[in-house]
XYZ file of C-alpha atoms in Angstrom:
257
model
C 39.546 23.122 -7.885
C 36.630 20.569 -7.178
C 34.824 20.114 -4.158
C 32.373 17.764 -3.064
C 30.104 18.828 -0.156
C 27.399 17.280 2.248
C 25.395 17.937 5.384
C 22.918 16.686 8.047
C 20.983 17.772 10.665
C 19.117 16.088 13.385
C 17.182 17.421 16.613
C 18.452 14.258 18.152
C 16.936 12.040 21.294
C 15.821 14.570 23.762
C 15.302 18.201 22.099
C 12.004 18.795 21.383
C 13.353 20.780 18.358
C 16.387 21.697 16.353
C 18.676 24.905 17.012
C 20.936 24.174 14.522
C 21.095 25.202 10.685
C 23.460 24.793 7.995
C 25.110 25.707 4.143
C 26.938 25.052 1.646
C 27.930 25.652 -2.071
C 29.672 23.744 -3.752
C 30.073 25.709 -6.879
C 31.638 28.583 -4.403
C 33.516 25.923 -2.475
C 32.296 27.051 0.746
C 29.755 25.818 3.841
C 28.883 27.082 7.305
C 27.185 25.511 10.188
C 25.355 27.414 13.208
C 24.337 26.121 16.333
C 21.575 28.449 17.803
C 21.644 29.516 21.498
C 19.275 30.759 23.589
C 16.152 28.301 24.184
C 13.494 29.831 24.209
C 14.992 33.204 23.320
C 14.565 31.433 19.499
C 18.237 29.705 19.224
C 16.623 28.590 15.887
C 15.669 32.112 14.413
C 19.606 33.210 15.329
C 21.106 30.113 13.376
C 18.824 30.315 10.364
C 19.282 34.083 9.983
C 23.283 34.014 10.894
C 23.771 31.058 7.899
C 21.102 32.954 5.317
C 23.088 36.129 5.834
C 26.424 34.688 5.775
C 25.623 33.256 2.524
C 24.416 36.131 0.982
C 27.449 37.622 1.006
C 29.194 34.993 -0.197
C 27.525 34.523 -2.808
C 28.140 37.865 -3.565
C 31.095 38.682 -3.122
C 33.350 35.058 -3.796
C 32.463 35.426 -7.668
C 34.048 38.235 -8.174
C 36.943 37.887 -5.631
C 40.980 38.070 -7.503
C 43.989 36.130 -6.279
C 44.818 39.526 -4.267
C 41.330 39.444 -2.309
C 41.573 38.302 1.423
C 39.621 35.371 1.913
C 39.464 35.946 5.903
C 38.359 39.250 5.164
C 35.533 38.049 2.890
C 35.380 35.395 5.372
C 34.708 38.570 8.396
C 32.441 40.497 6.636
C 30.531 37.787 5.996
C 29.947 36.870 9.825
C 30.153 40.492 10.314
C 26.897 40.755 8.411
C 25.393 37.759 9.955
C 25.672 39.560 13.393
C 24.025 42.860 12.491
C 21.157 40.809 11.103
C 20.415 39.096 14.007
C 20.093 42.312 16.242
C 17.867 43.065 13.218
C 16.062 40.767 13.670
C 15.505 41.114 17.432
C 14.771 45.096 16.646
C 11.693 43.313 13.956
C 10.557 41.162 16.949
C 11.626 37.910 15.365
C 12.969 35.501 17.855
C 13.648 37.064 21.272
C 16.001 39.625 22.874
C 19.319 37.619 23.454
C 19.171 35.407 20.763
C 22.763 33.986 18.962
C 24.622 31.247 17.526
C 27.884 29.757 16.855
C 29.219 29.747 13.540
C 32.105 27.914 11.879
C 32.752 28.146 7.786
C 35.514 27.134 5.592
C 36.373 28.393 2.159
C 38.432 26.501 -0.494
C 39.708 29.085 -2.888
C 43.218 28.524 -4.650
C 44.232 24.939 -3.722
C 43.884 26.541 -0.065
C 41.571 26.762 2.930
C 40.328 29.252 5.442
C 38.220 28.248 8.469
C 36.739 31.172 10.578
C 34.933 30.585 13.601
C 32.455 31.881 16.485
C 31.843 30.258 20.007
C 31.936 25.957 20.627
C 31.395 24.676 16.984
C 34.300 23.098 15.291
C 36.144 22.528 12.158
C 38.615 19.734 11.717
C 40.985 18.260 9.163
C 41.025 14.650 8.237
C 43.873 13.702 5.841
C 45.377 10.059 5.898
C 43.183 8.696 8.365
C 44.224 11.092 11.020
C 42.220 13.999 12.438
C 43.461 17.388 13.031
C 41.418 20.128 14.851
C 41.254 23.714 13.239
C 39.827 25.518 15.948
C 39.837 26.185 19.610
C 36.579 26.267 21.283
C 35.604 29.957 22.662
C 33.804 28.645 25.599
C 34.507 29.123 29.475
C 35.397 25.737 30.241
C 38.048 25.583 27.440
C 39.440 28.533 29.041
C 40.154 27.162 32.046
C 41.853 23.968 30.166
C 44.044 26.009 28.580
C 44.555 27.277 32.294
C 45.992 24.299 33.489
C 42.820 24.819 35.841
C 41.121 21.779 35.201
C 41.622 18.109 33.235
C 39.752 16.978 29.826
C 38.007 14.944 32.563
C 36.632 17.378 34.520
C 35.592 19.228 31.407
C 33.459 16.622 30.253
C 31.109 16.949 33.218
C 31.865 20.832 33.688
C 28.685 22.307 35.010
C 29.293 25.237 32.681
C 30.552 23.213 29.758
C 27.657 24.912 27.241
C 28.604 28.178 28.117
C 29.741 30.044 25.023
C 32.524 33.092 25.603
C 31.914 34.192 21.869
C 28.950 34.408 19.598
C 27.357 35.787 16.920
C 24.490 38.120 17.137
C 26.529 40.140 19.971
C 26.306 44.106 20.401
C 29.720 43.823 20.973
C 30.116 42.163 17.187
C 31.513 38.925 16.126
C 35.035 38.597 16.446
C 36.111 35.395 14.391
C 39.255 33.197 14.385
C 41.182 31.563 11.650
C 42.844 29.032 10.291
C 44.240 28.771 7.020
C 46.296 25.689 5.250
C 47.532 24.013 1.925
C 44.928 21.779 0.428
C 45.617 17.907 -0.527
C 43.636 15.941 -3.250
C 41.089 13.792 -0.428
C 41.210 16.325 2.131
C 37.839 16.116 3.954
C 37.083 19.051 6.681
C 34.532 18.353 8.662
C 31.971 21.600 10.333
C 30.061 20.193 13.313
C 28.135 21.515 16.345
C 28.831 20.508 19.651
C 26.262 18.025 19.308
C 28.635 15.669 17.898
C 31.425 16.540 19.542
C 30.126 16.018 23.255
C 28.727 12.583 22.135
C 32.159 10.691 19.698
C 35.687 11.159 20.231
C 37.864 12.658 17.852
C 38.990 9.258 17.010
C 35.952 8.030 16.293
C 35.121 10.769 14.704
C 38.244 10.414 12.657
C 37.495 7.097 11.631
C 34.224 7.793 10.360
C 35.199 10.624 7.842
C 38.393 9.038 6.953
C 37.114 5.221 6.405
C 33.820 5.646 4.539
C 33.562 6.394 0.893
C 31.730 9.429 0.428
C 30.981 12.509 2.000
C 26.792 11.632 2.015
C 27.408 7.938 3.499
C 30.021 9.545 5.982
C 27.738 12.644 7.093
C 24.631 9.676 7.643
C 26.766 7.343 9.647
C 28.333 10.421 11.758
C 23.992 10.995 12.449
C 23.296 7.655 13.194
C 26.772 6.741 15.419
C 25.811 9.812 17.681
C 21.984 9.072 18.168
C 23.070 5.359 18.836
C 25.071 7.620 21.565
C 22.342 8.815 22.950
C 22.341 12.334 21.114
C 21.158 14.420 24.039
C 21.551 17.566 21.914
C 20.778 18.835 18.254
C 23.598 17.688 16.544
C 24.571 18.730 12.725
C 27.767 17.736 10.177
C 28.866 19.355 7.043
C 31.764 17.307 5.244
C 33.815 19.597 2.429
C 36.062 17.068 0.140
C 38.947 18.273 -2.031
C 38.000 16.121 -5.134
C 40.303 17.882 -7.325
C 42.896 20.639 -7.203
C 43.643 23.277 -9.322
C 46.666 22.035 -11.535
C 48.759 25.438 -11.167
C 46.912 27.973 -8.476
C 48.052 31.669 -9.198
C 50.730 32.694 -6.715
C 49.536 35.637 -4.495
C 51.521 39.037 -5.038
C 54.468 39.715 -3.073
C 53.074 43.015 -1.254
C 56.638 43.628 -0.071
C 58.040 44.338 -2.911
């Protein structure tokens, strides 16, 4: 299949700098974006090392990857790595003790998808104009939505709204969910921090990604609608198109027999 692929980044109105960092390859179909955390515990070192790592092994492994390779394996091991090179990296004295980041990826690979994520950054579908969210924030405040314990309202203006319940550059490791579907020609997902996300709605967001032309114009104007928003946060967009699909993708084996 063919893929067309874009991102920005922006430090946005009121950070004096940018936490964020992201990648993509269009060649191996695949793009990440990580929103650092931590301040001055170097939120910036996390999400450059986590997306560096993370693509190296993609790029090593995808290549060489068969029909019967696990793409949310490859997808694992990947943030897997990321993790242990962040407590690395604290153990070198780069950055500072407690550093992480989010992390949220997608892989095309066989006229299908996979999304994995880590913590509050998200990955959505748009296909026919409509928006459809892939993942499910890991943060405290969706937790207690998902409670019944407090409105969308309320969690808007949470007091503890930032506050992550997964992340990557843990001791305890980086456990990632998925999401996996059947691509369309014109697909677009969308990776964003919550930068974007606490500033548009999903429908604007929607409308955006859906309405303009390409994936470059679209990232820009998703920038520029959220810093006309006041962009109180870094805020970052990759955009993943499914130009073309592959006209008969090899069927998986039955491992049942």
């Amino acid at each position: 299949m063919k893929t067309t692929m874009c991102g920005r980044t922006d430090a946005g109105l009121v950070r004096g700098h940018n936490e964020d960092s992201f990648w993509f390859d269009t060649d191996l179909h695949t793009a990440a974006v990580a929103d650092g955390l931590g301040g001055a515990a170097s939120g910036e070192v996390a999400s450059s090392v986590a997306a560096k790592a993370f693509a190296e092994v993609m790029r090593s492994t995808l290549p060489h990857a068969g029909i019967s390779d696990d793409i949310r394996h490859i997808l694992a091991s990947a943030i897997g790595h990321a993790n242990r090179e962040i407590l690395a990296a604290v153990e070198r004295g780069e950055g500072g003790a407690g550093m992480a980041t989010t992390l949220v990826c997608c892989c095309f690979r066989w006229n299908r998808c996979v999304v994995a994520h880590v913590g509050d950054s998200r990955a959505c579908l748009v296909r026919d104009g409509a928006l459809i969210r892939l993942t499910v924030d890991h943060s405290h405040v969706m937790e207690l939505l998902e409670r019944g314990l407090i409105t969308p309202d309320e969690a808007a203006v949470h007091p503890y709204r930032n506050l992550v319940t997964r992340v990557v550059g843990s001791e305890e490791g980086a456990e990632a969910d998925f999401a996996e579907f059947e691509v369309r020609a014109g697909d677009r997902v969308l990776l964003c921090s919550d930068g974007l996300t606490n500033v548009l709605s999903e429908e604007e967001i929607g409308g955006i990604v859906s309405g303009i032309a390409t994936v470059g114009d679209a990232c820009d104007a998703l920038i520029r609608k959220t810093l006309d928003g006041g962009a109180p946060d870094n805020v970052t967009v990759v955009i993943a198109e499914a130009a073309e699909l592959d006209p008969e993708p090899p069927k998986r084996p039955n491992l049942l027999g």
